Amino acid sequence: MAELKKRYGLITAICMVVGIVVGSGVFFKAQTILKATNGDMPMGILAWIVGGAIMIVCILAFSLMAQKYEKVNGLIDYAEAAVGSRYAYMVGWFMSTIYLPTLTCALAWLSARYSLVFVNSVNPGFCEDPVAGPECLALSGMFLVISYALNALSPKLAGKFQVSATVIKFIPLLLMAVVGLIYGLTHQSSETADSTILAANFATTSGDFSPFFGSVVATAFAYEGWIIATSINAELKDAKRNLPIALIVGGIIIVSIYVFYYMGVAGVVSVNTLIEEGATAAYIKLFGGVFGNILNLFVAVSCMGTLNGLMLGCTRGLYSVAVRGYGFASDTFAQVDEKTNMPANSSIFGVLMCSVWLVFFYGAMLVKKPWFGLFSFDSSELPIVTLYAFYVPIFIVFMIKAKDVNPVKRIIFCTLATAGSVFMVFAAFYAHGYVPMKTAAADGKFSCPVLFYLIVFAVIMIIGTFFMKKKVPAESGKKKQAVKSKK
């Protein structure tokens, strides 16, 4: 059976980490965080810092594992080495069927949304609703197919596009971070100054931590994706050295960019305007209508770069499980195409799962009256927090069993990463509704988004258990039979 070749270097790995994470959530979730904090800018900045700190400590813990283990897919390798093959299978199944597809389809929608915003700026009236209209859904599906084709048919071209998109996405981010901060310091008006705190600060809201927890969970989407870069460790040159460096350097770059960008946007327009119109209003005010709208195109390209990186993880999702002999039709999904050196069957499964979750995301989150009623939960955030829950056993067991790893680093990094992951899970339950409540999605009836998400999660994972039994790949079976015949 063919194996994946070593073809990516350190620079590509760093661009993969930064490119998968930066350039989508920071544009999408900055507005969400302001809404969650009721316009409290200091609380929003604190949320970005806390979310970034949790990401960094998890990166530090996984960087220790990256120096020790190298096989097919980073996270699944670490789960298998620390907890066991069955747990690794469940992690892989979750990532293949829920985590990767939900993130990827959300990025396909973001790419379509910003593309249509740009087209509307050039040709007003082209699209009536660039956020939730049928054109947006159709374009999202097209972007999914294009990204799949790029990764499945030409992985080298996909890698080059990833590097290019990473460079492009820094243009609007750095411009807003630098110019926005300077503008805010030199042109601070009563409009921006008075609106930095619109509502109540979390310290004076009678013990209600929902705004803070909700904003931290919202940053999870913006920061998430770095773990997907570990899926290329089998294709990364000198992976035990380069992967930890890429994770740490990439993580530091990401947190720095996010915090300064957020502050830059706040220095240009009022928080009220940001909540109602998003960061586009800041770009147009700072750079003018024409250049501001051109920057929207750069934002769309940056989202496509993130989509490309996520699709790269999707194409390898089921392969990383099947290559170990687990899951249904493992011999089929473990195959690597000789011409493209890509797991073609796994790639097809990945894009099909993305299509299913895209329909759910559109029907649950974007339309005025959700299609799925009580089961309309936020599929862009809750699966991410679930992955943090999967991290916890890996960190704990690795801390106990990996005696040959520096004890100080092992204990400190894994303890902090465990605490951060537990905090993220608790914050999600607190912010998304861990008790029944009345929501618009439920038409005035009682709803509990976390509960209904957990039901969907449990059903998918139970289905996965039916395919858990390890199977011997067909090629391995033939080799064993050949040995017997020789005897």
PDB file of C-alpha atoms in Angstrom, residues 11-12 14-20 22-23 27 158-175 253 257 295 297-299 301-306:
ATOM      1  CA  ILE A  11       7.683  27.504   6.371  1.00  0.00           C
ATOM      2  CA  THR A  12       4.722  25.672   4.860  1.00  0.00           C
ATOM      3  CA  ILE A  14       3.926  27.613   9.963  1.00  0.00           C
ATOM      4  CA  CYS A  15       1.781  29.005   7.129  1.00  0.00           C
ATOM      5  CA  MET A  16      -0.527  26.027   7.601  1.00  0.00           C
ATOM      6  CA  VAL A  17      -0.958  26.761  11.314  1.00  0.00           C
ATOM      7  CA  VAL A  18      -1.414  30.515  10.813  1.00  0.00           C
ATOM      8  CA  GLY A  19      -3.320  30.130   7.553  1.00  0.00           C
ATOM      9  CA  ILE A  20      -5.884  27.671   8.902  1.00  0.00           C
ATOM     10  CA  VAL A  22      -6.153  33.458  10.934  1.00  0.00           C
ATOM     11  CA  GLY A  23      -8.371  35.179   8.433  1.00  0.00           C
ATOM     12  CA  PHE A  27     -13.593  38.834  10.938  1.00  0.00           C
ATOM     13  CA  ALA A 158      -3.033  23.417  -2.608  1.00  0.00           C
ATOM     14  CA  GLY A 159       0.111  23.935  -0.516  1.00  0.00           C
ATOM     15  CA  LYS A 160       1.216  26.870  -2.683  1.00  0.00           C
ATOM     16  CA  PHE A 161      -2.247  28.416  -2.467  1.00  0.00           C
ATOM     17  CA  GLN A 162      -2.103  28.043   1.322  1.00  0.00           C
ATOM     18  CA  VAL A 163       1.150  30.045   1.494  1.00  0.00           C
ATOM     19  CA  SER A 164      -0.175  32.705  -0.910  1.00  0.00           C
ATOM     20  CA  ALA A 165      -3.476  33.072   0.936  1.00  0.00           C
ATOM     21  CA  THR A 166      -1.626  33.398   4.250  1.00  0.00           C
ATOM     22  CA  VAL A 167       0.372  36.327   2.867  1.00  0.00           C
ATOM     23  CA  ILE A 168      -2.737  37.942   1.364  1.00  0.00           C
ATOM     24  CA  LYS A 169      -4.792  37.690   4.535  1.00  0.00           C
ATOM     25  CA  PHE A 170      -2.190  39.655   6.497  1.00  0.00           C
ATOM     26  CA  ILE A 171      -2.830  42.745   4.352  1.00  0.00           C
ATOM     27  CA  PRO A 172      -6.251  43.719   5.791  1.00  0.00           C
ATOM     28  CA  LEU A 173      -5.333  42.495   9.275  1.00  0.00           C
ATOM     29  CA  LEU A 174      -2.069  44.410   9.574  1.00  0.00           C
ATOM     30  CA  LEU A 175      -3.489  47.522   7.920  1.00  0.00           C
ATOM     31  CA  ILE A 253       1.645  35.109  15.749  1.00  0.00           C
ATOM     32  CA  ILE A 257      -2.568  39.637  15.384  1.00  0.00           C
ATOM     33  CA  LEU A 295     -10.163  44.943   1.336  1.00  0.00           C
ATOM     34  CA  LEU A 297     -12.089  40.924  -1.380  1.00  0.00           C
ATOM     35  CA  PHE A 298      -8.849  40.300   0.517  1.00  0.00           C
ATOM     36  CA  VAL A 299     -10.953  39.094   3.459  1.00  0.00           C
ATOM     37  CA  VAL A 301      -9.485  35.317  -0.206  1.00  0.00           C
ATOM     38  CA  SER A 302      -8.176  34.891   3.342  1.00  0.00           C
ATOM     39  CA  CYS A 303     -11.297  32.887   4.230  1.00  0.00           C
ATOM     40  CA  MET A 304     -10.680  30.722   1.165  1.00  0.00           C
ATOM     41  CA  GLY A 305      -7.165  30.084   2.439  1.00  0.00           C
ATOM     42  CA  THR A 306      -8.576  28.916   5.768  1.00  0.00           C
TER      43      THR A 306
END
